mmCIF file of C-alpha atoms and ligand atoms in Angstrom:
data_model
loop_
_atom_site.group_PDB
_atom_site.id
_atom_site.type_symbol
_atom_site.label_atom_id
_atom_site.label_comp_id
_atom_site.label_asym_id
_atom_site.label_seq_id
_atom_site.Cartn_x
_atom_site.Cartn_y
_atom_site.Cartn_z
ATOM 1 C CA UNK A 134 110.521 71.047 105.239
ATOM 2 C CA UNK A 135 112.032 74.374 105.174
ATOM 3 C CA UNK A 136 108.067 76.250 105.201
ATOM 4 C CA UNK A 137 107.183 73.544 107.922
ATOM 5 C CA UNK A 138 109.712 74.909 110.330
ATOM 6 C CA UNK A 139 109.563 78.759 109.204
ATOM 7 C CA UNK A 140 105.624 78.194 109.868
ATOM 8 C CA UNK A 141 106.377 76.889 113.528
ATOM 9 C CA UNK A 142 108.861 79.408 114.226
ATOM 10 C CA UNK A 143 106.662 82.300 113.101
ATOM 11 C CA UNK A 144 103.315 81.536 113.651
ATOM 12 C CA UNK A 145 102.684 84.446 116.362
ATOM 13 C CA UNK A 146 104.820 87.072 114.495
ATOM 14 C CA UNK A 147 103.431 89.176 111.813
ATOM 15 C CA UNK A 148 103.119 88.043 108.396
ATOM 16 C CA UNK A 149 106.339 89.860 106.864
ATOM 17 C CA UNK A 150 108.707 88.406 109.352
ATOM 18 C CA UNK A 151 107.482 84.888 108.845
ATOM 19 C CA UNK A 152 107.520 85.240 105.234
ATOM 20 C CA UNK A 153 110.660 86.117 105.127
ATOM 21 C CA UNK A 154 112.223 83.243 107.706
ATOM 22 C CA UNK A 155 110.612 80.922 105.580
ATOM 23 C CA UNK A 156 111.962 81.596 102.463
ATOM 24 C CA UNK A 157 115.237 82.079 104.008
ATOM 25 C CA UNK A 158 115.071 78.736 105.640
ATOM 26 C CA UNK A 159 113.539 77.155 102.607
ATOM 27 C CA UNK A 160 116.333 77.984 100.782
ATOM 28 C CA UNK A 161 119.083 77.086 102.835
ATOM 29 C CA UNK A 162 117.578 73.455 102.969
ATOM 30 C CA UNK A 163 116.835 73.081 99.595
ATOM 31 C CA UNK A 164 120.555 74.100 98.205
ATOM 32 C CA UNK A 165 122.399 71.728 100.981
ATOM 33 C CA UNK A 166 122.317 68.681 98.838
ATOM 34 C CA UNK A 167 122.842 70.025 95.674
ATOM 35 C CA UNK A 168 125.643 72.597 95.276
ATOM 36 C CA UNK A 169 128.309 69.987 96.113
ATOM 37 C CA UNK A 170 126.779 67.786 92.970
ATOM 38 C CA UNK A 171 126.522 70.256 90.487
ATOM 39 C CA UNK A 172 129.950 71.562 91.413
ATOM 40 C CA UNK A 173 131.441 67.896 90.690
ATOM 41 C CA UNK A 174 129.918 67.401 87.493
ATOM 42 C CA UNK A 175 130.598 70.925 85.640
ATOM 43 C CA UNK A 176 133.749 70.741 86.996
ATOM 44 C CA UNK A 177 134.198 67.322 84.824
ATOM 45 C CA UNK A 178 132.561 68.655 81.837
ATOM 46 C CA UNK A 179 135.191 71.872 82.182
ATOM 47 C CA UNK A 180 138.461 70.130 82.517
ATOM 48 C CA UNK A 181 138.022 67.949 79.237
ATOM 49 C CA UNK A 182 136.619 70.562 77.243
ATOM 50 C CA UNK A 183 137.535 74.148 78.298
ATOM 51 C CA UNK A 184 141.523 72.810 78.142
ATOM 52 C CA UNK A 185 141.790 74.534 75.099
ATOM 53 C CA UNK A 186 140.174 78.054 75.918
ATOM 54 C CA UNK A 187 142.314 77.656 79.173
ATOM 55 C CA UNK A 188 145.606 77.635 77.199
ATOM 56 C CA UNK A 189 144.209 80.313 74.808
ATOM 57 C CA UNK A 190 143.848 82.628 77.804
ATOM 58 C CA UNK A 191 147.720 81.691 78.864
ATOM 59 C CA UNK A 192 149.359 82.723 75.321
ATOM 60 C CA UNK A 193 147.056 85.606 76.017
ATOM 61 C CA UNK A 194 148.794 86.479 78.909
ATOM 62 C CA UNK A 195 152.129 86.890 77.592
ATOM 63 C CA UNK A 196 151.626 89.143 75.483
ATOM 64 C CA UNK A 197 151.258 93.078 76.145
ATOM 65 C CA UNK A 198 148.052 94.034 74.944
ATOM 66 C CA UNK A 199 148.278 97.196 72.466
ATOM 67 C CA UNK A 200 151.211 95.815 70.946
ATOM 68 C CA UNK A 201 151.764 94.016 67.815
ATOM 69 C CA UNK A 202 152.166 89.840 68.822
ATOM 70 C CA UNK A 203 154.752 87.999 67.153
ATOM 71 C CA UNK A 204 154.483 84.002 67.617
ATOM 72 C CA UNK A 205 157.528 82.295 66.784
ATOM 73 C CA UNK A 206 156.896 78.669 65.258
ATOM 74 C CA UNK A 207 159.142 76.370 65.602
ATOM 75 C CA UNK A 208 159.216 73.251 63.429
ATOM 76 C CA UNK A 209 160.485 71.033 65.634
ATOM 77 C CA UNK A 210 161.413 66.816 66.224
ATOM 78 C CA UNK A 211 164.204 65.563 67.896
ATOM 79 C CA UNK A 212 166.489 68.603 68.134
ATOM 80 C CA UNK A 213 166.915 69.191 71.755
ATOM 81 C CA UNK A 214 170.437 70.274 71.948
ATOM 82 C CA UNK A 215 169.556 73.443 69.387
ATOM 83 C CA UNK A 216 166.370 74.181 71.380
ATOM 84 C CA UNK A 217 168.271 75.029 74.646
ATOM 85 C CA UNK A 218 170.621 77.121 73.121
ATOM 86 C CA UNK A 219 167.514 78.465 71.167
ATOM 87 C CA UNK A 220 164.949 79.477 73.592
ATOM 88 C CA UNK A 221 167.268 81.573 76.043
ATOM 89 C CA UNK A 222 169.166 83.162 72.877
ATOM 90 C CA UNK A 223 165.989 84.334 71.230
ATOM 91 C CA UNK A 224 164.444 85.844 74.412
ATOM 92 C CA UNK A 225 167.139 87.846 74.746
ATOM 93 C CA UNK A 226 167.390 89.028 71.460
ATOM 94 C CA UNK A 227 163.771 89.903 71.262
ATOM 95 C CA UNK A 228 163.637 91.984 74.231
ATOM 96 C CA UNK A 229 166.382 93.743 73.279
ATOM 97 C CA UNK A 230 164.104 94.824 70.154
ATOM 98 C CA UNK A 231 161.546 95.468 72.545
ATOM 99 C CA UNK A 232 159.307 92.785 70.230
ATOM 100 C CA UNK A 233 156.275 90.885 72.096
ATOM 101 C CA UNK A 234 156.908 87.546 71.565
ATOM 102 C CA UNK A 235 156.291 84.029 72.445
ATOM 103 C CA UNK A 236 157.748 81.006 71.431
ATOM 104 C CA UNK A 237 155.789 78.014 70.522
ATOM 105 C CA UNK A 238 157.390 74.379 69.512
ATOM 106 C CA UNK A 239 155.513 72.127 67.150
ATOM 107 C CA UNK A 240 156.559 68.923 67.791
ATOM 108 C CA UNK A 241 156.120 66.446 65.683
ATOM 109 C CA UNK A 242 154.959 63.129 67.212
ATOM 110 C CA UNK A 243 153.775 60.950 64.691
ATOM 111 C CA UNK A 244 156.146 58.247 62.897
ATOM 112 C CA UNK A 245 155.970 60.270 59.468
ATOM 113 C CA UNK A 246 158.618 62.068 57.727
ATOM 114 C CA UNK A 247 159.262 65.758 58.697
ATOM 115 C CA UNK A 248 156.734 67.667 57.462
ATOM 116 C CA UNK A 249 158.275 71.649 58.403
ATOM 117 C CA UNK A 250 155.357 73.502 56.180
ATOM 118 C CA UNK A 251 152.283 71.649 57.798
ATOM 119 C CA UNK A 252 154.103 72.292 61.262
ATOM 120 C CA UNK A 253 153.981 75.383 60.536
ATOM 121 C CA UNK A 254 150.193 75.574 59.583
ATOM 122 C CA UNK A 255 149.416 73.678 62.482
ATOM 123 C CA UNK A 256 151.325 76.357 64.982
ATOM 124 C CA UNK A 257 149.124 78.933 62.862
ATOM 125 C CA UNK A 258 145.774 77.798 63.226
ATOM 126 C CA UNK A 259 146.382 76.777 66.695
ATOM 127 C CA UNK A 260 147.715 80.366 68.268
ATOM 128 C CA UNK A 261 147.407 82.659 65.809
ATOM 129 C CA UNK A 262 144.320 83.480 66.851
ATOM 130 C CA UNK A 263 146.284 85.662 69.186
ATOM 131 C CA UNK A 264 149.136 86.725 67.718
ATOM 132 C CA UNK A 265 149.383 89.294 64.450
ATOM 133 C CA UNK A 266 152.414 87.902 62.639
ATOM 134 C CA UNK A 267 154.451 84.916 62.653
ATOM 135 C CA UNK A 268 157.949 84.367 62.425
ATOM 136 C CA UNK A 269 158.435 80.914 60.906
ATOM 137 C CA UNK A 270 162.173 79.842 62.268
ATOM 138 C CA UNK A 271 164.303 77.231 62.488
ATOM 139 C CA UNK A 272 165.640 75.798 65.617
ATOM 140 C CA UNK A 273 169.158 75.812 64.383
ATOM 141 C CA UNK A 274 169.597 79.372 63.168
ATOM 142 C CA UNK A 275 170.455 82.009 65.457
ATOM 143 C CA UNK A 276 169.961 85.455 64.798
ATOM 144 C CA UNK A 277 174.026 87.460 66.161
ATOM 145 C CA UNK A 278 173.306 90.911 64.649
ATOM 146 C CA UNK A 279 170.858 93.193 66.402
ATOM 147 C CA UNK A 280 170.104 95.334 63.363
ATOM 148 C CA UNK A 281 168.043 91.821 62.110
ATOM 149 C CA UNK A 282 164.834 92.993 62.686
ATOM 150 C CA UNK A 283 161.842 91.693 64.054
ATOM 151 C CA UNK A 284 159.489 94.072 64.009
ATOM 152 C CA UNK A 285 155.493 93.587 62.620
ATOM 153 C CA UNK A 286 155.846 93.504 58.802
ATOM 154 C CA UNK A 287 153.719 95.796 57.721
ATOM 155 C CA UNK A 288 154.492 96.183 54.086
ATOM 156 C CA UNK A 289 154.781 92.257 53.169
ATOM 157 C CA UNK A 290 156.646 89.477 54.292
ATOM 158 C CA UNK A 291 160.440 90.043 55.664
ATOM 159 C CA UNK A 292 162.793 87.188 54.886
ATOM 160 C CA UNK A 293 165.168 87.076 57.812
ATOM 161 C CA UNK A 294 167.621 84.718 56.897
ATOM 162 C CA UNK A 295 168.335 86.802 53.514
ATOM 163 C CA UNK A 296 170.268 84.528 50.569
ATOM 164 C CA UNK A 297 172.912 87.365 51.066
ATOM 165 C CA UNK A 298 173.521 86.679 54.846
ATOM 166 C CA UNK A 299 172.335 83.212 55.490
ATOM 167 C CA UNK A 300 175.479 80.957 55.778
ATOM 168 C CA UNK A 301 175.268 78.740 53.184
ATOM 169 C CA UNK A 302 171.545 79.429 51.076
ATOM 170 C CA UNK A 303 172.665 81.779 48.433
ATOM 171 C CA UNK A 304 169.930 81.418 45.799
ATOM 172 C CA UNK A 305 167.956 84.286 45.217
ATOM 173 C CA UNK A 306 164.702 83.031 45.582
ATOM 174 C CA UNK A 307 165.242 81.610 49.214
ATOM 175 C CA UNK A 308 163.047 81.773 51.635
ATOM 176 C CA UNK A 309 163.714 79.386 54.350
ATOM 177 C CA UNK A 310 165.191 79.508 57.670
ATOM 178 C CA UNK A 311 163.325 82.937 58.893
ATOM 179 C CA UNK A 312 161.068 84.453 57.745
ATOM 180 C CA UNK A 313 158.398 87.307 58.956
ATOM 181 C CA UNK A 314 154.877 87.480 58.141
ATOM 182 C CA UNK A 315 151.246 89.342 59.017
ATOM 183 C CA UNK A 316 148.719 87.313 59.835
ATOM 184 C CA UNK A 317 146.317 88.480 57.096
ATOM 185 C CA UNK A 318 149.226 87.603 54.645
ATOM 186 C CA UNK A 319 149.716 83.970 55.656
ATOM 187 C CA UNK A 320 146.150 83.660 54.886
ATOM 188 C CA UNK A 321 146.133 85.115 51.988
ATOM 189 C CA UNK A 322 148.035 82.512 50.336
ATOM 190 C CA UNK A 323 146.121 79.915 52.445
ATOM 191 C CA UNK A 324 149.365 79.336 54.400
ATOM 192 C CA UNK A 325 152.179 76.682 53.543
ATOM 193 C CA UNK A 326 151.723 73.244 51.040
ATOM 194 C CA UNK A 327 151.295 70.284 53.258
ATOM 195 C CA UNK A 328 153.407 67.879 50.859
ATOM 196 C CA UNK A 329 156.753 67.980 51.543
ATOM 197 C CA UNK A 330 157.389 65.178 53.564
ATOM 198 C CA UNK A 331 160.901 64.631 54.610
ATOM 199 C CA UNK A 332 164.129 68.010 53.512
ATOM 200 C CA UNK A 333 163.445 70.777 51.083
ATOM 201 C CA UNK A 334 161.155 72.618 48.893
ATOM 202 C CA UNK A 335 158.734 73.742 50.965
ATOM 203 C CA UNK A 336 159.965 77.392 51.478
ATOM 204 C CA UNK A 337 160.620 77.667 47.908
ATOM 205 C CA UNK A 338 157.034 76.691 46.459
ATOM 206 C CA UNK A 339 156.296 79.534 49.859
ATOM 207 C CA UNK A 340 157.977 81.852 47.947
ATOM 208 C CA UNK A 341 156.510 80.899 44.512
ATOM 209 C CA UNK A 342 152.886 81.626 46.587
ATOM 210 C CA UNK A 343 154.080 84.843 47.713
ATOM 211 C CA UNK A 344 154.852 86.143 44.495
ATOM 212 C CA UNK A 345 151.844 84.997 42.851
ATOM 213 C CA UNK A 346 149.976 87.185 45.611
ATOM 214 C CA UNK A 347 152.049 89.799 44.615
ATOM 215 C CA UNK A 348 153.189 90.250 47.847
ATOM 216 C CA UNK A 349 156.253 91.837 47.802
ATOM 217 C CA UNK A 350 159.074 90.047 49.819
ATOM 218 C CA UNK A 351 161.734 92.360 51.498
ATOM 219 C CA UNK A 352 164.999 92.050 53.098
ATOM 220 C CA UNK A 353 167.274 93.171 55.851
ATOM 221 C CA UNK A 354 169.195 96.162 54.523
ATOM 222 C CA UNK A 355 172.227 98.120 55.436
ATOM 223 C CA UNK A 356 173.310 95.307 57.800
ATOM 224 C CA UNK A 357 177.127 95.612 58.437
ATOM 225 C CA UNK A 358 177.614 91.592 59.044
ATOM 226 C CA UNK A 359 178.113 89.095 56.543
ATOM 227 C CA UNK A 360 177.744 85.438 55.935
ATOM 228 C CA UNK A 361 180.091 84.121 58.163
ATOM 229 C CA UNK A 362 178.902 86.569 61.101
ATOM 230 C CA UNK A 363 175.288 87.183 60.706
ATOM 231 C CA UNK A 364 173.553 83.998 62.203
ATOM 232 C CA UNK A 365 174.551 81.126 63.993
ATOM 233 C CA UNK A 366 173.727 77.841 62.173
ATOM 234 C CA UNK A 367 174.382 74.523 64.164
ATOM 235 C CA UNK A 368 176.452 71.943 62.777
ATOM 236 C CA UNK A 369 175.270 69.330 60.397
ATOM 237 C CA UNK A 370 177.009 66.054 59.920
ATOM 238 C CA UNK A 371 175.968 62.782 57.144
ATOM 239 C CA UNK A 372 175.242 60.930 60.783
ATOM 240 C CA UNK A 373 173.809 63.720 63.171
ATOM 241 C CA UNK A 374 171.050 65.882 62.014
ATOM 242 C CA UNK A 375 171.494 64.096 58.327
ATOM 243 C CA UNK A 376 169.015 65.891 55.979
ATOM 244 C CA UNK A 377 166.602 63.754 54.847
ATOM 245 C CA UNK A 378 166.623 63.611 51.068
ATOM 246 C CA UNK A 379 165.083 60.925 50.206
ATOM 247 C CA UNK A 380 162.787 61.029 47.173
ATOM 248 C CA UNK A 381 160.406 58.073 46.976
ATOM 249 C CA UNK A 382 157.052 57.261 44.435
ATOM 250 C CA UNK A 383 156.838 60.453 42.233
ATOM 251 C CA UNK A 384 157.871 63.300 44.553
ATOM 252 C CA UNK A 385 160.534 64.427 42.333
ATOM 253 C CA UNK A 386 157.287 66.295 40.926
ATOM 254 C CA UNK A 387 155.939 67.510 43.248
ATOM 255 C CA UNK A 388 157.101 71.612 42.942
ATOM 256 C CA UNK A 389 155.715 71.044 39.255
ATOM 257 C CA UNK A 390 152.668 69.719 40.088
ATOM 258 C CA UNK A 391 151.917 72.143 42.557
ATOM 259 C CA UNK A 392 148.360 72.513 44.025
ATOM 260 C CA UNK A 393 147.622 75.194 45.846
ATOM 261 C CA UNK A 394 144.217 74.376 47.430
ATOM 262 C CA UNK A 395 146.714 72.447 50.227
ATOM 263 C CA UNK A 396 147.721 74.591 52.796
ATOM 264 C CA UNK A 397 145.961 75.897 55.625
ATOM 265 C CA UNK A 398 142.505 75.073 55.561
ATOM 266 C CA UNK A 399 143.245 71.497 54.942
ATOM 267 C CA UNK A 400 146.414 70.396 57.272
ATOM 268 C CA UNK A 401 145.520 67.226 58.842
ATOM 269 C CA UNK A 402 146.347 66.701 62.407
ATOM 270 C CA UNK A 403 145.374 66.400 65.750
ATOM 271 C CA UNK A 404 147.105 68.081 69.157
ATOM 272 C CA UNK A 405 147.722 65.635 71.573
ATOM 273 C CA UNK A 406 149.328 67.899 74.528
ATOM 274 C CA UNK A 407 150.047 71.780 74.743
ATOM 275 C CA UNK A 408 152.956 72.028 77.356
ATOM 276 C CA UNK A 409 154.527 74.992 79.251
ATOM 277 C CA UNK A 410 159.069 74.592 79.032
ATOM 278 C CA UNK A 411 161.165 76.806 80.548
ATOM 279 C CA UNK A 412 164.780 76.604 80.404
ATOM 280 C CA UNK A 413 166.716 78.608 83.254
ATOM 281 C CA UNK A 414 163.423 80.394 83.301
ATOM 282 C CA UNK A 415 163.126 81.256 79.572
ATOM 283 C CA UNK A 416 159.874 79.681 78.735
ATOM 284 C CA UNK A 417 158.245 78.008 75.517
ATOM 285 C CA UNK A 418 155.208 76.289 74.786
ATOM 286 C CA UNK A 419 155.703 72.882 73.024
ATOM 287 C CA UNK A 420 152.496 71.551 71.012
ATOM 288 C CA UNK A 421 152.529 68.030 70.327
ATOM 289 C CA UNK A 422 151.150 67.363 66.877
ATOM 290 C CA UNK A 423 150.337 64.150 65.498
ATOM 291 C CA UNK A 424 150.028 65.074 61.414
ATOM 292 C CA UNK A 425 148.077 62.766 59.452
ATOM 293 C CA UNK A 426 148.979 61.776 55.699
ATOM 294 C CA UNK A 427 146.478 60.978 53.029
ATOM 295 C CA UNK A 428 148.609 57.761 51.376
ATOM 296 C CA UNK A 429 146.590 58.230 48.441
ATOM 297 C CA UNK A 430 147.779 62.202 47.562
ATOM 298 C CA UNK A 431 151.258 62.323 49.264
ATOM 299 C CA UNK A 432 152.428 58.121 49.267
ATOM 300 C CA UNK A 433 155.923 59.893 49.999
ATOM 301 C CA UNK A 434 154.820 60.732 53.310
ATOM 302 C CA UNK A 435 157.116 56.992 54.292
ATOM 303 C CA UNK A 436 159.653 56.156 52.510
ATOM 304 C CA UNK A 437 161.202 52.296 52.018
ATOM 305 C CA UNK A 438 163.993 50.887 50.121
ATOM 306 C CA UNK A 439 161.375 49.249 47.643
ATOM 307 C CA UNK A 440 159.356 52.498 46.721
ATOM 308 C CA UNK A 441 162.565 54.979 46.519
ATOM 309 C CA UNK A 442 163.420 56.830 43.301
ATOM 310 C CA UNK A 443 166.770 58.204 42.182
ATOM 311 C CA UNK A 444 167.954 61.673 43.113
HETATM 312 N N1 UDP B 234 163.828 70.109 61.847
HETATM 313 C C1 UDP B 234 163.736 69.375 63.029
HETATM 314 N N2 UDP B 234 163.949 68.047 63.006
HETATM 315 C C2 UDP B 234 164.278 67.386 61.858
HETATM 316 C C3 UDP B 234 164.378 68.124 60.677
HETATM 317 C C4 UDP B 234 164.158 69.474 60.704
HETATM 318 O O1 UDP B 234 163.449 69.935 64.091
HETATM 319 O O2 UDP B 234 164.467 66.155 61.906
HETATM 320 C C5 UDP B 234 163.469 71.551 61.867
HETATM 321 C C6 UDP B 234 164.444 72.406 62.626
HETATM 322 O O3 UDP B 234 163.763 73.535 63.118
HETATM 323 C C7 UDP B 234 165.399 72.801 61.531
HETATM 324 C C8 UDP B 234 164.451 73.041 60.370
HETATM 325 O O4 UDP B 234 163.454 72.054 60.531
HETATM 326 O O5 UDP B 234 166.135 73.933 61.878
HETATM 327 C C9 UDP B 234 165.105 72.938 58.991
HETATM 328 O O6 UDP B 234 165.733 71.703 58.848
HETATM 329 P P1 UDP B 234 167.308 71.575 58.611
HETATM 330 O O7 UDP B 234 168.032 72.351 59.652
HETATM 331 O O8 UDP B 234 167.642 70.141 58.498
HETATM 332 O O9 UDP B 234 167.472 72.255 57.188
HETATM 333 P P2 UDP B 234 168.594 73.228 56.613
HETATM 334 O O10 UDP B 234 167.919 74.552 56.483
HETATM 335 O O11 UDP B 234 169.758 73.280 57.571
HETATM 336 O O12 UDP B 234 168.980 72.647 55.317
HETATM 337 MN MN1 MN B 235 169.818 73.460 59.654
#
């Protein structure tokens, strides 16, 4: 239709001119119909599966590029009260240090035991394509002295929460609560075990992998706090935030029968949301993760009164 009416329009003028009209009118014709389609459907197509690069781009953005990124992953379910004392207090302590940070909570959705390690794998595979070291920390254990510090952990990994200042871990080879890592590190040891369902362990087989490594844990030094002044640890009771100790089919033997092909490359899971918190304005990014258990490898995964065995 388009060269119809060019060819009316143009038929005395010379042959450049009318070429030209045409293929201007031509085109205007022939795109009317379709943009508005095409728009619709890639727009579709985008919003389902782009999600993901869309929220990549947004941890991008809060970090300051040419600096080293720390993520800090939270294991997290059910602990609201700690996270809104946690959030502001960390922010604050991080820019004091001057540290590029974000904070990201793993929650954990499904109806499974706590499971802090493959939390923590999840949070790494997820965002740590952007970030260069992790701090693995728990919601309920506040860093008070500035001279803790933060900083990328170049030489190995840097146990915060050190047995000689954490409030109540006093074992040497502790390595819970906080602790610092490089990216290339956690991979090394193909990150964290995914078997300990439900309290304990998992940060000390994490420090049995570190060792065998040979990567050579270090600790805050010349810090002029002790263990009553150091960190913040929120109150636990036998009724509120009870630790789970529960030890059910044979998973009293579990830190001898370790295997160490778990860990990162084979945490089970899927992400069911990726949300943006802020609390007075301090913000977080909560990851809802739904972890799956193989019943056949880790049966402890749910325990009942029938399958428990003493502890
Ligand atoms: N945690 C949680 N919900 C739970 C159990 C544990 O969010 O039901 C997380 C939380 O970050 C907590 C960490 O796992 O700080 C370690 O657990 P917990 O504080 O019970 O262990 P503790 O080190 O005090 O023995
Ligand atoms: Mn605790």
């Amino acid at each position: 239709m388009g060269v119809y009416l060019g060819f009316i329009l143009c038929r005395n003028k010379s042959l450049v001119v009318c070429i030209f009209i045409m293929l201007v009118l031509g085109c205007l014709i022939a795109l009317i119909p379709i943009t508005p389609m095409f728009d619709d459907c890639l727009d579709k197509k985008l919003s389902g599966l782009n999600e993901r690069k869309i929220k990549e781009k947004a941890y991008q953005k809060e970090y300051d590029e040419g600096k080293h990124k720390l993520a800090v992953l939270v294991p997290f379910r059910d602990r609201f009260d700690e996270l809104l004392e946690f959030v502001p207090h960390m922010h604050k302590f991080l820019k004091k240090q001057n540290v590029n940070h974000h904070i990201f909570v793993l929650n954990q959705i499904d109806s499974y035991r706590f499971n802090r390690a493959a939390l923590i794998n999840v949070g790494f595979r997820e965002v740590c394509p952007q970030c260069d070291y992790i701090a693995m920390h728990d919601v309920d254990l506040l860093p008070l002295n500035p001279q803790l510090s933060y900083g990328y952990p170049e030489k190995g990994p840097f146990h915060v929460a050190s047995p000689q200042l954490h409030p109540r871990c006093n074992y040497s080879t502790f390595a819970g609560g906080i602790l610092l890592i490089k990216r290339e590190d956690f991979q090394k040891v193909n990150g964290m075990s995914n078997k300990y369902w439900g309290w304990g362990l998992e940060d000390d087989e994490f420090y049995i992998r570190l060792k065998e490594a040979k990567l050579q844990i270090s600790r805050p030094l010349n810090v002029t706090t002790e263990k009553t002044n150091t960190f913040r640890h929120m109150q636990h009771d036998s009724v509120r935030r009870k630790r789970d100790k529960t030890r059910c089919f044979n998973q009293i033997q579990l830190t001898d029968d370790r295997v160490l092909e778990t860990g990162l490359n084979t945490v089970s899971y899927n992400l069911t949301e990726i949300r943006e918190m802020s609390i007075d304005g301090d913000r977080a990014t909560v990851l809802n993760v739904k972890l799956h258990c193989d019943k056949l490898l880790t049966p402890w995964c749910e325990c009942n009164s029938s399958n428990q065995s003493a502890h």
